[in-house]
Short mmCIF file of C-alpha atoms and ligand atoms in Angstrom, two decimals:
data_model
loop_
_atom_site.label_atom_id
_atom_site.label_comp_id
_atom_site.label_asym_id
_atom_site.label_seq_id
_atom_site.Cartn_x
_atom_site.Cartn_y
_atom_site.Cartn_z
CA UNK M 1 -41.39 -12.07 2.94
CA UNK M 2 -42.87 -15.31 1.21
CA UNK M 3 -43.28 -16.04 -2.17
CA UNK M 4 -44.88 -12.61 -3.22
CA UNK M 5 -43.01 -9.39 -3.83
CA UNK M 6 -43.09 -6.86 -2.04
CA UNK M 7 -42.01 -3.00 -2.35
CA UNK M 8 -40.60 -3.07 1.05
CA UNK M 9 -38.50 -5.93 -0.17
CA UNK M 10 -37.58 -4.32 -3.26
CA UNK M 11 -36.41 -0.83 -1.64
CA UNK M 12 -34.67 -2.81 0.78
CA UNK M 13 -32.47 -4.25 -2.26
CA UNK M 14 -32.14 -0.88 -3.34
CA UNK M 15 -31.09 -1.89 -7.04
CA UNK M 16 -32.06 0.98 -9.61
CA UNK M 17 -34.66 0.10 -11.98
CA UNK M 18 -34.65 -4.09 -10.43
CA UNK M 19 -37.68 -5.09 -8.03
CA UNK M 20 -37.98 -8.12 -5.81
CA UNK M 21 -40.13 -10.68 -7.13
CA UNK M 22 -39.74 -13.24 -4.46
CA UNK M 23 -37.23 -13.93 -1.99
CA UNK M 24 -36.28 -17.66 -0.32
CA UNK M 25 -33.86 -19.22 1.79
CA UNK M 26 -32.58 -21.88 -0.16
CA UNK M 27 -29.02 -23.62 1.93
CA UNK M 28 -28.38 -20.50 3.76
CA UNK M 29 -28.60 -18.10 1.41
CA UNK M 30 -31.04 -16.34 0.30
CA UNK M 31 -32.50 -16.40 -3.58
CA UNK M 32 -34.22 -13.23 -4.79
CA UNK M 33 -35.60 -13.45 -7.92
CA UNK M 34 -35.58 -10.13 -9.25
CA UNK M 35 -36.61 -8.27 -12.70
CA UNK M 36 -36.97 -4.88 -14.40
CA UNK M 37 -40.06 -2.37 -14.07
CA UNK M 38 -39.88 -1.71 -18.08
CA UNK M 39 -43.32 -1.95 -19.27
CA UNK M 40 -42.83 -0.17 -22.50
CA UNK M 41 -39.58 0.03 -24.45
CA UNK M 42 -38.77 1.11 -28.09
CA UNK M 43 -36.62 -0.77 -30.10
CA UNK M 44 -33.30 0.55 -30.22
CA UNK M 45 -33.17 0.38 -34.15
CA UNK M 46 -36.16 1.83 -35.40
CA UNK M 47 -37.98 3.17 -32.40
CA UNK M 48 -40.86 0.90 -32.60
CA UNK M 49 -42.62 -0.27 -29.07
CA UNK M 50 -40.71 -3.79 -28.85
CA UNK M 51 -43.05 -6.72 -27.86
CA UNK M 52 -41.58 -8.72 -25.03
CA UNK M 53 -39.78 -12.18 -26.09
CA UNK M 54 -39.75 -14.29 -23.01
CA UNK M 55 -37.10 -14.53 -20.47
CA UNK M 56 -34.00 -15.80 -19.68
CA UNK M 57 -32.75 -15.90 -15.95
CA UNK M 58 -29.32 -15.08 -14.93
CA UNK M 59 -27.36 -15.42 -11.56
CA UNK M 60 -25.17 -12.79 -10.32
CA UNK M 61 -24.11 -12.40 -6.85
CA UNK M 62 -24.93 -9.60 -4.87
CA UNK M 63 -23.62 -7.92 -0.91
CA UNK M 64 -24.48 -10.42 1.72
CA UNK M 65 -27.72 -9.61 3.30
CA UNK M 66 -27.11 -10.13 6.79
CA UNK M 67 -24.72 -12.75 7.44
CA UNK M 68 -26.19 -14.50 4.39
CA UNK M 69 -24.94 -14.28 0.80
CA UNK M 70 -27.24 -13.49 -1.79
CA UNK M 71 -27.76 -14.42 -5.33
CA UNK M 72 -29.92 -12.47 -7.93
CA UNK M 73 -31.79 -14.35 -9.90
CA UNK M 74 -31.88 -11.75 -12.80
CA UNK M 75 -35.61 -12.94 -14.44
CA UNK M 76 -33.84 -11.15 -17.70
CA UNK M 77 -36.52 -9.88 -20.11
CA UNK M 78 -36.01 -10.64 -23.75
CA UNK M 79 -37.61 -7.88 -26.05
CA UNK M 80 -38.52 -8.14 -30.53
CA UNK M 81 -38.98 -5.81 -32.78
CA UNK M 82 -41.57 -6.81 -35.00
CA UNK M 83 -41.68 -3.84 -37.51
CA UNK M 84 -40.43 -6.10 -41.12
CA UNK M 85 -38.15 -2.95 -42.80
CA UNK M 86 -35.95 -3.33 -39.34
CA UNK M 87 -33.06 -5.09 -38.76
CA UNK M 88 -33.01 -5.38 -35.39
CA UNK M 89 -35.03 -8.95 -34.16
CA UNK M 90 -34.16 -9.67 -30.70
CA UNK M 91 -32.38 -8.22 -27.57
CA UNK M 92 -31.60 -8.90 -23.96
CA UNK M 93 -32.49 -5.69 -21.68
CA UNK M 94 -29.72 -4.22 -19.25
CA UNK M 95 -29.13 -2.44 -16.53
CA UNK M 96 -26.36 -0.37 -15.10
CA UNK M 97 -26.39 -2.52 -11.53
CA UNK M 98 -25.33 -5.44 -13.24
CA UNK M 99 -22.40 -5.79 -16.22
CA UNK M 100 -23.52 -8.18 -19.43
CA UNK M 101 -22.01 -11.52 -18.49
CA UNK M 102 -20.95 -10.34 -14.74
CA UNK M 103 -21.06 -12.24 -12.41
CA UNK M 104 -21.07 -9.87 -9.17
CA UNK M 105 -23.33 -6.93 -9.29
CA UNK M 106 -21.32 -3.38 -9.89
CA UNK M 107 -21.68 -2.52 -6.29
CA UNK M 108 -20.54 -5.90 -4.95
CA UNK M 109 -17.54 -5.42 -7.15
CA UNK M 110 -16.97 -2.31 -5.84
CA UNK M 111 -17.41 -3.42 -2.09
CA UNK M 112 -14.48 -6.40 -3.43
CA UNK M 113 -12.09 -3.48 -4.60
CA UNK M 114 -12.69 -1.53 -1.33
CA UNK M 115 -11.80 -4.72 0.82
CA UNK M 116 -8.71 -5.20 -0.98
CA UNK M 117 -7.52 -2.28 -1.46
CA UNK M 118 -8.97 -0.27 1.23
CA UNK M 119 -8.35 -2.97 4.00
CA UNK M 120 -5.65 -4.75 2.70
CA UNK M 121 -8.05 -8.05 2.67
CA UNK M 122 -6.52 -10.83 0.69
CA UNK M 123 -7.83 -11.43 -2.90
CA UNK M 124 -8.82 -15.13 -2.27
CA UNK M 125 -10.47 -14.31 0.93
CA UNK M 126 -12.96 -11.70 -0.59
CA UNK M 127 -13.50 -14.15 -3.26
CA UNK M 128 -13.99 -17.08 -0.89
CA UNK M 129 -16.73 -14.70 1.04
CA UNK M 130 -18.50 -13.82 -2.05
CA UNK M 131 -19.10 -17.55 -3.64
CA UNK M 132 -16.57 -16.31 -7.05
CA UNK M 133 -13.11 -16.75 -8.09
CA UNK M 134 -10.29 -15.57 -7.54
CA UNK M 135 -9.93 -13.66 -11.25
CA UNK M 136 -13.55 -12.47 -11.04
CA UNK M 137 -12.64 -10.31 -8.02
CA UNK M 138 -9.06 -8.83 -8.76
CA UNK M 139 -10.74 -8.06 -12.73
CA UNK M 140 -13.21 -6.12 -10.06
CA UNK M 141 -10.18 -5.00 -8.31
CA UNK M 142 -8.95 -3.80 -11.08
CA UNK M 143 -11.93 -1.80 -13.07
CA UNK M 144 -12.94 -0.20 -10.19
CA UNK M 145 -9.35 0.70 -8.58
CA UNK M 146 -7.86 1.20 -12.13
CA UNK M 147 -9.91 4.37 -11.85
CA UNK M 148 -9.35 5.41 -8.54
CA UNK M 149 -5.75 5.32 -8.95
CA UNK M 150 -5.86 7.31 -12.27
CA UNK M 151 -7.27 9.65 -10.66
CA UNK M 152 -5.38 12.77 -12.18
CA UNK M 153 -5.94 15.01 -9.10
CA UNK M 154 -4.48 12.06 -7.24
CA UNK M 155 -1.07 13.47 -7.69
CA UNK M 156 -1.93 17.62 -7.33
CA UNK M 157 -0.23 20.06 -4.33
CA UNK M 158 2.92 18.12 -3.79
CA UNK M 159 5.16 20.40 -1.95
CA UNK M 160 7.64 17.62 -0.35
CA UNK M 161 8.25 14.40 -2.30
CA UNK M 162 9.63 11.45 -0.68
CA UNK M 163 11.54 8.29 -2.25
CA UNK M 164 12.66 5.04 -0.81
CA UNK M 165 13.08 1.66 -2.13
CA UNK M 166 11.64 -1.31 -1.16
CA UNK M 167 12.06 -4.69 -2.39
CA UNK M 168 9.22 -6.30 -4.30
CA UNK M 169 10.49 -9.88 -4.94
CA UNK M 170 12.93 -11.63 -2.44
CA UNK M 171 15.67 -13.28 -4.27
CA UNK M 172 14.93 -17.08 -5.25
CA UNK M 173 18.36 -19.34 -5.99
CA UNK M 174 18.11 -18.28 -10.25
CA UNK M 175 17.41 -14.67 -9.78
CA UNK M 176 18.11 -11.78 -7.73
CA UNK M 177 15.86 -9.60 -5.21
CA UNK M 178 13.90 -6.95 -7.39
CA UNK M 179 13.80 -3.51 -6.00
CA UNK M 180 11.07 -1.04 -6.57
CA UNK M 181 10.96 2.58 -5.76
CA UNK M 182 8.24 4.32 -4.28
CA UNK M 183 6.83 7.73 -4.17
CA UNK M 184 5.67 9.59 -1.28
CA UNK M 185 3.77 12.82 -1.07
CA UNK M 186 5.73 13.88 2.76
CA UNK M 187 3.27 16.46 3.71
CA UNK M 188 -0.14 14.24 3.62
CA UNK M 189 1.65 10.99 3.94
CA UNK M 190 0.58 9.07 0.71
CA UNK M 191 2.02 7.07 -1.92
CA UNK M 192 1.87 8.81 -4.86
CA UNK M 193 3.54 5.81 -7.06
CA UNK M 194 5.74 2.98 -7.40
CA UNK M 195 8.08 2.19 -10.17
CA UNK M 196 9.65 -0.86 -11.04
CA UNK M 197 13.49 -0.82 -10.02
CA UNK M 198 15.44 1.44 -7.85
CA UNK M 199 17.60 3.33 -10.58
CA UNK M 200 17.82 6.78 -11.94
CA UNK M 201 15.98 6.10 -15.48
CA UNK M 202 12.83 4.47 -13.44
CA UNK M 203 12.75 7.81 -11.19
CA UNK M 204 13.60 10.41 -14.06
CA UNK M 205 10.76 8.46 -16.34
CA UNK M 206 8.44 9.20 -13.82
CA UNK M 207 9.41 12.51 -13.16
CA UNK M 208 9.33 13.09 -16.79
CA UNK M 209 5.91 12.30 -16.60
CA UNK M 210 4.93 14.98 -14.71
CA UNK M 211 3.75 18.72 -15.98
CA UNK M 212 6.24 21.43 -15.21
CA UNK M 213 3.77 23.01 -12.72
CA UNK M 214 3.99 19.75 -11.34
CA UNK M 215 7.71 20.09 -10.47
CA UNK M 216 7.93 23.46 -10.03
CA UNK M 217 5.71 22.91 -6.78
CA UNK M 218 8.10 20.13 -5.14
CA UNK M 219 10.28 22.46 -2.89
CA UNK M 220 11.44 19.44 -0.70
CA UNK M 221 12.67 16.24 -1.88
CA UNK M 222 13.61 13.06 0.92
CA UNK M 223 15.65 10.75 -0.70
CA UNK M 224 17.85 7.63 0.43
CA UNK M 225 21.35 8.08 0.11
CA UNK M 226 21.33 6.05 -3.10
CA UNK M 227 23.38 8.12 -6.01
CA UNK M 228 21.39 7.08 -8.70
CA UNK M 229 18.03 9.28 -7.37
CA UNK M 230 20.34 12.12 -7.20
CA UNK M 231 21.30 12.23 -10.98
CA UNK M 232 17.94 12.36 -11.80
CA UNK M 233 16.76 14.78 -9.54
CA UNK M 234 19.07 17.35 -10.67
CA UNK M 235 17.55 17.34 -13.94
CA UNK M 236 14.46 17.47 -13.69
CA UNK M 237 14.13 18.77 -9.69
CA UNK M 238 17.09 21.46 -9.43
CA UNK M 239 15.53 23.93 -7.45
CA UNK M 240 14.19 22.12 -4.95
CA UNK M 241 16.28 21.12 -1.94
CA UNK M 242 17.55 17.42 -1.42
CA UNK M 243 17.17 15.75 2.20
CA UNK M 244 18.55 12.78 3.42
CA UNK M 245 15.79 12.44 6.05
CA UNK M 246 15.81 10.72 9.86
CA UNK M 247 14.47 7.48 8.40
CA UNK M 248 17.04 6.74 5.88
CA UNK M 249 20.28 7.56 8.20
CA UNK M 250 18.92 5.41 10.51
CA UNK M 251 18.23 2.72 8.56
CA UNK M 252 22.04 3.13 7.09
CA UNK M 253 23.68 2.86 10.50
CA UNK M 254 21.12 0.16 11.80
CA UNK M 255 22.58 -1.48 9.15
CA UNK M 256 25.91 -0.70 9.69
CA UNK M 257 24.87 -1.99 13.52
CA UNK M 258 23.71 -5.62 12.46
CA UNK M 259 26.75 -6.30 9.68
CA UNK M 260 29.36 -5.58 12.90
CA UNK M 261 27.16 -7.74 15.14
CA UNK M 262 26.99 -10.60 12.80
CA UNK M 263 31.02 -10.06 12.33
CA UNK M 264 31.65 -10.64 15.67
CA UNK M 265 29.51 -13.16 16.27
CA UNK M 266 31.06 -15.36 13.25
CA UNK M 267 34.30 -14.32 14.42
CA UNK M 268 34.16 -15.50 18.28
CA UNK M 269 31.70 -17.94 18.19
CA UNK M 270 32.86 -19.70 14.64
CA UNK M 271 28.94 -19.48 13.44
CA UNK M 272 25.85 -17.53 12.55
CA UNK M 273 24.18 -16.08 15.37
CA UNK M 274 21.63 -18.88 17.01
CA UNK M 275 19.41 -18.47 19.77
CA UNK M 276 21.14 -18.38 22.75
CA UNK M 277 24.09 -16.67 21.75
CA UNK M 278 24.71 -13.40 23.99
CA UNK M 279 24.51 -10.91 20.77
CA UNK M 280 22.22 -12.38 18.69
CA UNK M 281 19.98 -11.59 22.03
CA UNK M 282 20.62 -8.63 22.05
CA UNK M 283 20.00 -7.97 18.09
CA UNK M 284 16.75 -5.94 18.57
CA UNK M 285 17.90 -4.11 21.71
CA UNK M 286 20.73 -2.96 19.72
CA UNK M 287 18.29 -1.15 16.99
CA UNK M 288 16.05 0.20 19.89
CA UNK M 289 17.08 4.29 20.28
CA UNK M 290 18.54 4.91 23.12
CA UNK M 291 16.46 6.48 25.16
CA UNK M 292 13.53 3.97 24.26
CA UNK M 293 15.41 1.48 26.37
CA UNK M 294 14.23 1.01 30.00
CA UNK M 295 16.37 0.30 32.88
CA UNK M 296 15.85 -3.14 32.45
CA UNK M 297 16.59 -3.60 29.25
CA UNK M 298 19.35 -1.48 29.17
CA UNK M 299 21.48 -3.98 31.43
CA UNK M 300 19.93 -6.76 29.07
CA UNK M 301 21.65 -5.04 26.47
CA UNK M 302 25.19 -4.39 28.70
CA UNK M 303 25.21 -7.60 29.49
CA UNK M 304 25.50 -8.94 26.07
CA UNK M 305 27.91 -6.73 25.06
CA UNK M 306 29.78 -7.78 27.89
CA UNK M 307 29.40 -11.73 26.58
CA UNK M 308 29.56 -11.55 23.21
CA UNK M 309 31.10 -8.29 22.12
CA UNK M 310 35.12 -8.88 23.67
CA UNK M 311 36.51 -6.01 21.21
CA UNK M 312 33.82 -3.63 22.10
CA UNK M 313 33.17 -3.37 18.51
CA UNK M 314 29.87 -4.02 18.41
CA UNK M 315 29.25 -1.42 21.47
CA UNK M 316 31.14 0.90 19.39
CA UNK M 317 28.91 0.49 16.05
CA UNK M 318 25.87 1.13 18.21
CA UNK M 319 27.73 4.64 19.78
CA UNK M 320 27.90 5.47 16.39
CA UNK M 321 24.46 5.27 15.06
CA UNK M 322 23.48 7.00 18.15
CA UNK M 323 25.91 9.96 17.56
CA UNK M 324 24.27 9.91 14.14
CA UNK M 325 20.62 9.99 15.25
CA UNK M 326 21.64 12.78 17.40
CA UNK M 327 22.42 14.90 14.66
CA UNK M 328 18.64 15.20 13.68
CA UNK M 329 17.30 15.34 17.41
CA UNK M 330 19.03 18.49 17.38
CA UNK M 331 17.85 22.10 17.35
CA UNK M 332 19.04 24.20 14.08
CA UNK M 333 21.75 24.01 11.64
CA UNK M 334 24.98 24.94 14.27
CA UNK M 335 24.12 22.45 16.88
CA UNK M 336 23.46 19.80 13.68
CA UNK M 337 27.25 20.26 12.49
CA UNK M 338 28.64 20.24 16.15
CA UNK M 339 26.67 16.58 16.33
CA UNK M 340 27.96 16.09 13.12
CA UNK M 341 31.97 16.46 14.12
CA UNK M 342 31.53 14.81 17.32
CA UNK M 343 29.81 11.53 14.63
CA UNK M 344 33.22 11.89 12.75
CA UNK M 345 35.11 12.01 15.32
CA UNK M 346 34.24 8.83 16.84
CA UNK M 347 34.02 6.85 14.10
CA UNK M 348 37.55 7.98 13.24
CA UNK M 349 38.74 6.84 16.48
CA UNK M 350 37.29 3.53 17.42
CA UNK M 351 38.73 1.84 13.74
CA UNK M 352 35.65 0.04 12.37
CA UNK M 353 35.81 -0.93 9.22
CA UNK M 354 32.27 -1.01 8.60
CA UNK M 355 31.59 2.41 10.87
CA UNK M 356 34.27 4.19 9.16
CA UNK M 357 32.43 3.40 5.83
CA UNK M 358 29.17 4.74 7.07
CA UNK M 359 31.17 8.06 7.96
CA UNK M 360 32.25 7.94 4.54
CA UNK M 361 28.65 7.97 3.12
CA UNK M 362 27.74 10.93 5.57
CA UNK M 363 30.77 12.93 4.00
CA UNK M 364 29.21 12.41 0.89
CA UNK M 365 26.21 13.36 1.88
CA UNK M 366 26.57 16.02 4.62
CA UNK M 367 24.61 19.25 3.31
CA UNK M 368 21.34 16.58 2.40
CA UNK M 369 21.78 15.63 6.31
CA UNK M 370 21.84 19.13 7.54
CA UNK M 371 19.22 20.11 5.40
CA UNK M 372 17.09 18.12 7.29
CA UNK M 373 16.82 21.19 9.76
CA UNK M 374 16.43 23.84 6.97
CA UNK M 375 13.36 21.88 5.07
CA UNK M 376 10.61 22.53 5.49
CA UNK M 377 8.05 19.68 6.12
CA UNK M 378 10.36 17.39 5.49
CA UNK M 379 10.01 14.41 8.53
CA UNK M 380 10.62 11.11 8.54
CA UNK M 381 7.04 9.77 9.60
CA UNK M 382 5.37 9.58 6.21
CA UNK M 383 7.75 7.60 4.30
CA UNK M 384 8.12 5.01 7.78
CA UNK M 385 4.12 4.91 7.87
CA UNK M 386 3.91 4.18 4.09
CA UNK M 387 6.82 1.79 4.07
CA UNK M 388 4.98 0.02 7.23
CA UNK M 389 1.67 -0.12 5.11
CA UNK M 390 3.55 -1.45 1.77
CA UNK M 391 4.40 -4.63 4.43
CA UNK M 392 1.29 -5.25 5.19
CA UNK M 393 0.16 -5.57 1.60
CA UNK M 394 2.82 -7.82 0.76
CA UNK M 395 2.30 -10.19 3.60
CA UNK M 396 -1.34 -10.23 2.73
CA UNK M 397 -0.62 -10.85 -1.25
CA UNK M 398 1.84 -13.50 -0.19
CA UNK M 399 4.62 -12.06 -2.08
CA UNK M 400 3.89 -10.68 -5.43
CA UNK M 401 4.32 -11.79 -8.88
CA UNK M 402 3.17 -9.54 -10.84
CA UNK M 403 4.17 -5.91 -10.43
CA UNK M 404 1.03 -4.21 -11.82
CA UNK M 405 -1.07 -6.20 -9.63
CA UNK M 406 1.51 -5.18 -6.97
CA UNK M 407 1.34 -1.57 -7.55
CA UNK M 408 -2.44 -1.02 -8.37
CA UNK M 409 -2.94 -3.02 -4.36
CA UNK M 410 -0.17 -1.08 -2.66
CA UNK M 411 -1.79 2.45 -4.26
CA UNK M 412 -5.39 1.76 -3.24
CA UNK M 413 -4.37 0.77 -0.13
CA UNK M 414 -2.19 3.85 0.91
CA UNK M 415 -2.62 6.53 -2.58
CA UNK M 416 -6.01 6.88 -2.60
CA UNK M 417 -8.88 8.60 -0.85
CA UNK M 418 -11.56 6.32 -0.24
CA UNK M 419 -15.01 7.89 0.21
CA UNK M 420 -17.31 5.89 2.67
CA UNK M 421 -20.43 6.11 3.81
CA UNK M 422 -20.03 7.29 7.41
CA UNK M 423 -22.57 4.87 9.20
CA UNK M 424 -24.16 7.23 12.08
CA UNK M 425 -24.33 5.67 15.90
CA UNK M 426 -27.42 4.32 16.73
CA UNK M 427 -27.49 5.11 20.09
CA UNK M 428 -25.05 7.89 21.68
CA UNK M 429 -24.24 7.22 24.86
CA UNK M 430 -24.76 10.23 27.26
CA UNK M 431 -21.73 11.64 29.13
CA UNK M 432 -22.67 12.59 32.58
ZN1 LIG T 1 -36.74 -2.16 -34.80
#
């Protein structure tokens, strides 16, 4: 297309109510000088046919065409009323594609907020790709997500609610690590919500949010074996049964794992664990289950032991939070408590401090452990998956500073439903 519009060239732009004018490449990208079909329009005062007023052109940045990126030149039609008795004189027309004063067009904001928050694309990134700043897109990010996310039938149907912590803001020399606590709907595998800290007034506030239908529904609730959830879910959740899920035990006696490896490693060695030294080796093999670990790497992981690990401590952590995983691989409630006794009765043998504690914990916890086999779905995957996605978001937004920015990105990328055009094949390849 040269210098003269066309209608092809206008449906291609496919703006409501804008047509192409002209279109050139100007540097790369191209320029399309658009403007409105209004031929007649009334004023808005008095109802008298307006008499046009000039023009006034404004830029606004549309979805790349191509590989190219595209600015609007907006050829923005000024109209007057000229009836005497009104007091309207002059006014800028508008249309619903582009905001007054925006700078993107609505559906290039809206293609910024799906990047973001859809795939997890950094802020300055999108910004960089569209030619605009790094406020102009998370102020799109946030119009067009804000509504998304409040959403009220967002939150309907959930039967099995799942909470963890994660931490938000690492701890810097003047202040310690922030925790937040999310919210996982267990059965479809979505964040539901995050609130700021990990205690039992930030989870009852939320859950005091919610209509009584609302809670009446939860039948299953996964928590970590962190007393302050408990408190508040007795309040306001007392029907519903309490789970320490797979995921959290694990994570508990992974932990328990790494503290006696580190230990020993301090203790025979006279330092932190560095590179070549036989444990700290060994620290990921140690995490791996069991029977994840191939032949190979299963005399990697004897042979460390062997090096590093002279009290068989270490060896005798990691027996441990096997026997512990074992309780949920099994069948029913009766082999569960059978797993459970022989977990006890190991860790009351081998005289580990740190093991001994963890038995201590499972005590206190022991009918939200064997619940696990009684709950219905109740599993460990969603709140793993979600916890996996809130990482990726916060190695993306380079650690977070501000929590409502934090939350709004970690919901749209894994508490929402985004609806996108499905783009058809164009060919289909034939299976013979
Ligand atoms: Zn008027």
């Amino acid at each position: 297309m040269g210098q003269q519009g066309s209608a092809s060239g206008s449906r291609l732009l496919d703006l409501d109510g804008l047509e192409v004018v002209s279109a050139e490449l100007v540097g790369g990208e191209w320029q399309l000088a658009v403007q409105t079909m209004a031929a007649m329009v009334g004023c808005a005062g008095c109802g008298v046919q307006a008499t046009p007023h000039g023009r006034r052109v404004v830029r606004v940045r549309d979805l790349p065409v191509g590989s190219r990126p595209v600015v609007l030149c907006w050829r923005k039609r000024i109209w007057r009323c000229r009836e005497p008795a009104c007091g309207v004189r002059t006014w800028t027309e508008r249309v619903p594609a582009i905001r007054p004063r925006a700078v993107l067009t609505e559906r290039a904001r809206a293609e910024a907020c799906r990047r973001v928050g859809k795939d997890a694309h950094a802020v300055a990134a999108v910004a960089r790709d569209l030619g605009v700043g790094w406020a102009t897109v998370m102020r799109a990010v946030a119009d067009h997500g804000g509504q998304l996310v409040d959403d009220p039938t967002r939150l309907e149907g959930v039967a099995a609610l799942g909470m963890d912590e994660t931490s938000f803001l690492r701890a810097t020399r003047t202040a310690p690590t922030r925790y937040v606590t999310g919210l996982v709907d267990l059965e479809r595998g979505r964040l539901l919500d995050v609130v700021a800290d990990r205690t039992r007034t930030a989870v009852d506030g939320w859950l005091g949010a919610r209509p009584h239908s609302w809670l009446a529904r939860v039948g299953t609730v996964a928590i970590d074996p962190w007393r302050g959830y408990a408190s508040a879910l007795v309040a306001r959740l007392g029907h519903a049964t309490v789970v320490v899920d797979h995921f959290h035990a694990i994570k508990l006696a992974n932990a328990v794992v790494d503290q006696v490896r580190r230990r020993t490693q301090q203790a025979t060695l006279g330092h932190r664990g560095r590179k070549p030294d036989p444990l700290y080796r060994i620290r990921k093999l140690l995490l791996t289950a069991a029977e994840q670990l191939t032949q190979r790497r299963r005399a990697r992981l004897r042979a460390g032991l062997a090096a590093g690990d002279p009290a068989g401590e270490v060896a005798a952590a990691w027996q441990g939070k096997e026997l512990l995983r074992a309780i949920y691989a099994t069948d029913g409630t009766p082999a569960a408590r059978a797993a459970l006794e022989r977990f006890y009765h190991w860790a009351d043998s081998v005289g580990v401090a740190e093991l001994s504690r963890l038995a201590r914990t499972v005590r206190a916890w022991e009918a939200e452990i064997l619940a696990f086999h009684t709950a219905d779905g109740c599993s460990n995957g969603p709140t793993e998956a979600v916890n996996l996605l809130i990482k990726k978001v916060k190695r993306v937004g380079h650690g977070f500073r501000n929590f409502d920015n934090y939350r709004l990105r970690l919901l749209l990328h894994c508490g929402v439903r985004w609806q996108t055009h499905q783009t058809a094949r164009l060919r289909t390849r034939l299976v013979a």
